[in-house]
Tab-separated table of C-alpha atoms in Angstrom:
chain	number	residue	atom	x	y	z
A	1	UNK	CA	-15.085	-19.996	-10.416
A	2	UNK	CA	-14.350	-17.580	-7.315
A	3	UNK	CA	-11.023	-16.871	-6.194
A	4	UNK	CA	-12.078	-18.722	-3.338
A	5	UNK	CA	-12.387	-21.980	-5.054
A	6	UNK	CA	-9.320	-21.303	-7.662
A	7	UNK	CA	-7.199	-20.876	-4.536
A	8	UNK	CA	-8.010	-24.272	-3.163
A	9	UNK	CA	-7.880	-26.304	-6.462
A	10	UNK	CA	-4.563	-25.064	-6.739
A	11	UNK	CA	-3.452	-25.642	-3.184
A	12	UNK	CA	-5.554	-29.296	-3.636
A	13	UNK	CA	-2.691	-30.005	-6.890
A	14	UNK	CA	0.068	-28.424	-4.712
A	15	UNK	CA	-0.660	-30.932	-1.823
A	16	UNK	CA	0.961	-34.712	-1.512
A	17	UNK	CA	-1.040	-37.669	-1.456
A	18	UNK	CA	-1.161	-38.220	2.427
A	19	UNK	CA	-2.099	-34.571	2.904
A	20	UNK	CA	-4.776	-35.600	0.686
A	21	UNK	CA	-5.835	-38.923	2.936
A	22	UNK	CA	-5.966	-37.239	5.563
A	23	UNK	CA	-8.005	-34.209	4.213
A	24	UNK	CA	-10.371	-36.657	3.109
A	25	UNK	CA	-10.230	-38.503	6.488
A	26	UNK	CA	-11.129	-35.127	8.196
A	27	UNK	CA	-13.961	-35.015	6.022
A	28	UNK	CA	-15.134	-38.276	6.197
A	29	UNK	CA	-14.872	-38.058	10.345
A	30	UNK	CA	-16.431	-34.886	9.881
A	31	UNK	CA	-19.380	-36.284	8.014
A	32	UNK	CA	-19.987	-39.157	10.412
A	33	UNK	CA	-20.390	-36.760	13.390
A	34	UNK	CA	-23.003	-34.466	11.757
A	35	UNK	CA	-24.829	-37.552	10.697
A	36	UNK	CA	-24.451	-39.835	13.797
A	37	UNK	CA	-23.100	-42.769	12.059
A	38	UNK	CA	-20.415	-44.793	12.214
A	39	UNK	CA	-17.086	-43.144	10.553
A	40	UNK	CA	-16.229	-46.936	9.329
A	41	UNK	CA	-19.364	-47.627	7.253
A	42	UNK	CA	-19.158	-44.230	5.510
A	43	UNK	CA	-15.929	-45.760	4.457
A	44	UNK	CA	-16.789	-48.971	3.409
A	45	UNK	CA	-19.889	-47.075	1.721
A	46	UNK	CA	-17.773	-45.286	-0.811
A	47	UNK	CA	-15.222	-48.029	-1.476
A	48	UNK	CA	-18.317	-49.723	-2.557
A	49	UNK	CA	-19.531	-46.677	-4.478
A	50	UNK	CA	-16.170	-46.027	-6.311
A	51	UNK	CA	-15.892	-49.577	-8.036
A	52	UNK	CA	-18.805	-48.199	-9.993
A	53	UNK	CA	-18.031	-45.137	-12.669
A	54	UNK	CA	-21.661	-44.198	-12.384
A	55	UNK	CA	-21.602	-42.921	-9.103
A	56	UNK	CA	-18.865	-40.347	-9.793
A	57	UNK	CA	-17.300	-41.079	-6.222
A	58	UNK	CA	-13.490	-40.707	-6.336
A	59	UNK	CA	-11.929	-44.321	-4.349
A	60	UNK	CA	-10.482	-43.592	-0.876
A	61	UNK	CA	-7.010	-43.898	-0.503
A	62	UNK	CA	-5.762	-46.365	1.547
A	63	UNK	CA	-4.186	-44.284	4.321
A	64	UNK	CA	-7.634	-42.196	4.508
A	65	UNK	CA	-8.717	-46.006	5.506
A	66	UNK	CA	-6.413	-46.310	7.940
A	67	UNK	CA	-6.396	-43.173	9.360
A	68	UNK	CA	-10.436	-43.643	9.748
A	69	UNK	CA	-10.361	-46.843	11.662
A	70	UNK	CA	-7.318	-45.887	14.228
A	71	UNK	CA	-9.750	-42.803	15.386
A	72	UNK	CA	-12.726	-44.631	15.735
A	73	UNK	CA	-11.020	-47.418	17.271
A	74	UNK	CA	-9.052	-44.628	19.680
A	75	UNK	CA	-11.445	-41.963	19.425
A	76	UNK	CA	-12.097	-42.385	23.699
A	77	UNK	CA	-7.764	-41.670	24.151
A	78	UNK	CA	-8.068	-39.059	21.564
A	79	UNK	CA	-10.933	-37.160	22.807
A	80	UNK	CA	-8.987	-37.164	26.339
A	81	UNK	CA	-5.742	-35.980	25.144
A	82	UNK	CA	-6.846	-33.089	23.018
A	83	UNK	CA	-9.217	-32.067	25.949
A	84	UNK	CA	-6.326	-31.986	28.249
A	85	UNK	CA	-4.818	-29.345	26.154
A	86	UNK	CA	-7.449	-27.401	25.487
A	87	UNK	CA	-7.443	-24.244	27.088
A	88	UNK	CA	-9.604	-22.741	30.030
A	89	UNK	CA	-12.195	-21.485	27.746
A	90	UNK	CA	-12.657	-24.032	25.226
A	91	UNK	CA	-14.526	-27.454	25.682
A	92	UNK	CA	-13.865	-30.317	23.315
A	93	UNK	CA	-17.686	-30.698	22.805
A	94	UNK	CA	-18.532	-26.867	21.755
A	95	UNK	CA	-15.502	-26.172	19.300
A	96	UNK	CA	-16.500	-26.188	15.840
A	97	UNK	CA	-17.153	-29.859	14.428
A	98	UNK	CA	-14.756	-29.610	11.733
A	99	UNK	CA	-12.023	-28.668	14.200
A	100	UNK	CA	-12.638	-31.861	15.756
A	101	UNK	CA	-12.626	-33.591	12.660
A	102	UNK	CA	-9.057	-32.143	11.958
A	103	UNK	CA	-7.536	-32.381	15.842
A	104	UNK	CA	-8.560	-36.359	16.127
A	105	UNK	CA	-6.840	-36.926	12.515
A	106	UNK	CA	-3.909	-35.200	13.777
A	107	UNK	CA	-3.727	-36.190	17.291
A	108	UNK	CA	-4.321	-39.878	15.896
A	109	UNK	CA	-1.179	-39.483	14.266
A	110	UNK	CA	1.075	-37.753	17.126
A	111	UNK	CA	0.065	-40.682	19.195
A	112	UNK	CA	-0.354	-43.925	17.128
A	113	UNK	CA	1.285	-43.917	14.011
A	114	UNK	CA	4.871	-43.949	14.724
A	115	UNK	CA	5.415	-43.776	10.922
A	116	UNK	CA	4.542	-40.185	10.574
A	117	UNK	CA	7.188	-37.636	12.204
A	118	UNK	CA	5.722	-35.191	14.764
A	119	UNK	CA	6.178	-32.389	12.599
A	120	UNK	CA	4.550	-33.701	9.970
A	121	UNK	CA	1.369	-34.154	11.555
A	122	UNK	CA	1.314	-30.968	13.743
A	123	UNK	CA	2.228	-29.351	10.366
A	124	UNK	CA	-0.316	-30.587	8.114
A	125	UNK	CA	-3.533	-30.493	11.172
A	126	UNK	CA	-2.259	-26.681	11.069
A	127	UNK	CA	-2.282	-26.423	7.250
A	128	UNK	CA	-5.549	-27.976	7.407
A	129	UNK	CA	-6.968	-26.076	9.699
A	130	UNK	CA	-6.067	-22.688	7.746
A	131	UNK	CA	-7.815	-24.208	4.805
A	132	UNK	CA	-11.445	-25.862	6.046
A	133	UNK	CA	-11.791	-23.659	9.224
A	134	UNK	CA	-12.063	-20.229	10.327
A	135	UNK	CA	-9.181	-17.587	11.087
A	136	UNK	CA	-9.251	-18.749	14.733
A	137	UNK	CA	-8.110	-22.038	14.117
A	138	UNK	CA	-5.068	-22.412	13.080
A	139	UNK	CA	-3.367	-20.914	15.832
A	140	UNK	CA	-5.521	-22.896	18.912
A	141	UNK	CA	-5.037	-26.137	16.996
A	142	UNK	CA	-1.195	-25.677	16.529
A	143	UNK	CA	-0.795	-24.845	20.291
A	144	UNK	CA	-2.956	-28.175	21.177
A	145	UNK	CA	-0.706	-30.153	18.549
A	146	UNK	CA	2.283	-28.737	20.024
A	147	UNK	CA	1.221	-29.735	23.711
A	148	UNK	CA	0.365	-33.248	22.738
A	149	UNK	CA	3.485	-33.712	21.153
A	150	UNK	CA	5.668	-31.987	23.666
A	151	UNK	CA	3.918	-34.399	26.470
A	152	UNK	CA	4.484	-37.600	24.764
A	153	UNK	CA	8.128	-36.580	23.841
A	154	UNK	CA	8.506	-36.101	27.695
A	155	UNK	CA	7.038	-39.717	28.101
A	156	UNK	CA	9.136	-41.221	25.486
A	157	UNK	CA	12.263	-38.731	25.087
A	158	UNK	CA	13.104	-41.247	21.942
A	159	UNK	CA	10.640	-39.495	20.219
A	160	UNK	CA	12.358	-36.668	19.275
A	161	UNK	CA	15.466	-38.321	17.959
A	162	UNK	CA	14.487	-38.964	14.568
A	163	UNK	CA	12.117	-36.893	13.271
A	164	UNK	CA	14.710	-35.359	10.672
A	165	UNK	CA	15.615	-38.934	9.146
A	166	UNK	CA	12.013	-39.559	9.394
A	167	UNK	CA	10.636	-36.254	7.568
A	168	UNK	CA	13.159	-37.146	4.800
A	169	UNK	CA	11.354	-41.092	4.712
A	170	UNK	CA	7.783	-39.185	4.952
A	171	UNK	CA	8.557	-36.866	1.902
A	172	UNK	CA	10.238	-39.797	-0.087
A	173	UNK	CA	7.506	-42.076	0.646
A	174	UNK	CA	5.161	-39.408	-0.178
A	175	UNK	CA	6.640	-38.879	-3.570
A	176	UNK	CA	6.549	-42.245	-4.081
A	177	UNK	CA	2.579	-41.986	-3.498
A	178	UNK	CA	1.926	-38.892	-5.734
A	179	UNK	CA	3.258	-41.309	-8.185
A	180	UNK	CA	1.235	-44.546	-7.704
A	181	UNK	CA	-1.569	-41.954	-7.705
A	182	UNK	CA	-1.170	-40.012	-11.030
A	183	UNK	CA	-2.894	-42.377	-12.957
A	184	UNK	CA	-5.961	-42.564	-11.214
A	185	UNK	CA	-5.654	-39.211	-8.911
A	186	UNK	CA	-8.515	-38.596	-6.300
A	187	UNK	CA	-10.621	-35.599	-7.436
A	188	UNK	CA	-10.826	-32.911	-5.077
A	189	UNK	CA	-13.939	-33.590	-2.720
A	190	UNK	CA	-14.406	-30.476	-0.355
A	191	UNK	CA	-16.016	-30.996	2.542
A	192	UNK	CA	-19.509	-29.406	3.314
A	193	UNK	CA	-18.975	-25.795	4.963
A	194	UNK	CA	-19.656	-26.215	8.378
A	195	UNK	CA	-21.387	-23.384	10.412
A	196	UNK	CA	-17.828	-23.384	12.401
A	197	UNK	CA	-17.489	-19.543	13.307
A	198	UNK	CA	-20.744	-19.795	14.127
A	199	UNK	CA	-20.680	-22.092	16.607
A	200	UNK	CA	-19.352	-20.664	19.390
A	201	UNK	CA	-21.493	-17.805	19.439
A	202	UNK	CA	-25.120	-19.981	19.750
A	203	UNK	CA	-23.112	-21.375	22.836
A	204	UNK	CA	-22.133	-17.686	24.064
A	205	UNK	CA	-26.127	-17.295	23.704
A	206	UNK	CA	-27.495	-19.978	25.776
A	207	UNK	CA	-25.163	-19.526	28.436
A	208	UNK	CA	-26.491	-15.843	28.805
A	209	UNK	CA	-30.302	-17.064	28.405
């Protein structure tokens, strides 16, 4: 095993079940871009291939389910939001796929699921990020985060009020789903490596062709 992969099963055992859904929803979103299908039947494909031990496929958790549909059914608001905050040089289109994959989970999240506290998900698209994508990430997909969540606080000022009581509810309800979890605990699927750093570069090329 390299260090590579012993670094990431351990941060995959370190990490709570909903960092876990939406890992897995990243991956899943991810997936259904390279392939050009929809994000929903990949879904209900592996549901279907986890009732049966012979196909090895570890069952989606339910928040990976529901993180899954509220992209594809908002995927036209999300794609326009993180655009908006994408800098000068940066197109929604030509950043890396996976970074996609990650900002729509997370920007999902800032803007329709009231349940999760805004530092949550900034947090954990960041933590992400560093994980599944290259060094540039992290830091371009925390300032996006940060802008989406700073303009709907200014739309909804009540939106900052309780993200403390609601970080405390997040982790408790988290712990409560590590728990319902350990008996039949999701093994680790990484996603496929995409050709992220790469990516920009074949752009840089045809722009100069």
């Amino acid at each position: 095993m390299s260090d590579n992969t012993a670094k990431r099963d351990i941060n995959y055992k370190r990490h709570t079940a909903r960092y876990r859904a939406r890992r897995r929803a990243a991956d899943i979103l991810y997936e259904a871009e390279n392939r050009d299908v929809d994000p929903v039947a990949i879904v209900e494909d592996r549901v279907a291939l986890a009732r049966e031990d012979r196909h090895a496929v570890a069952p989606i958790a339910d928040y990976t389910k529901v993180i899954v549909q509220g992209v594809a059914e908002e995927l036209d608001a999300i794609d326009d939001k993180i655009s908006r905050h994408l800098s000068q040089n940066w197109e929604l289109h030509r950043i890396p796929a996976v970074d996609r994959a990650i900002l729509r989970v997370s920007v999902w999240e800032l803007l329709f699921n009231p349940d999760v506290p805004t530092a949550t998900a900034v947090v954990e698209g960041v933590e992400l990020a560093s994980q599944y994508s290259n060094d540039q990430a992290a830091p371009y997909i925390h300032a996006v985060l940060d802008d989406v969540a700073q303009s709907r606080s200014e739309l909804s000022p009540m939106n900052n009020g309780g993200d403390e009581e609601e970080s405390d509810a997040a982790a408790a309800k988290d712990s409560q789903e590590d728990s319902a979890a350990s008996t039949h605990a999701e093994a680790p699927e990484e996603p496929e490596e995409p050709a992220s750093a790469a990516e920009p570069e074949a752009d840089a090329e045809e722009e100069n062709s």
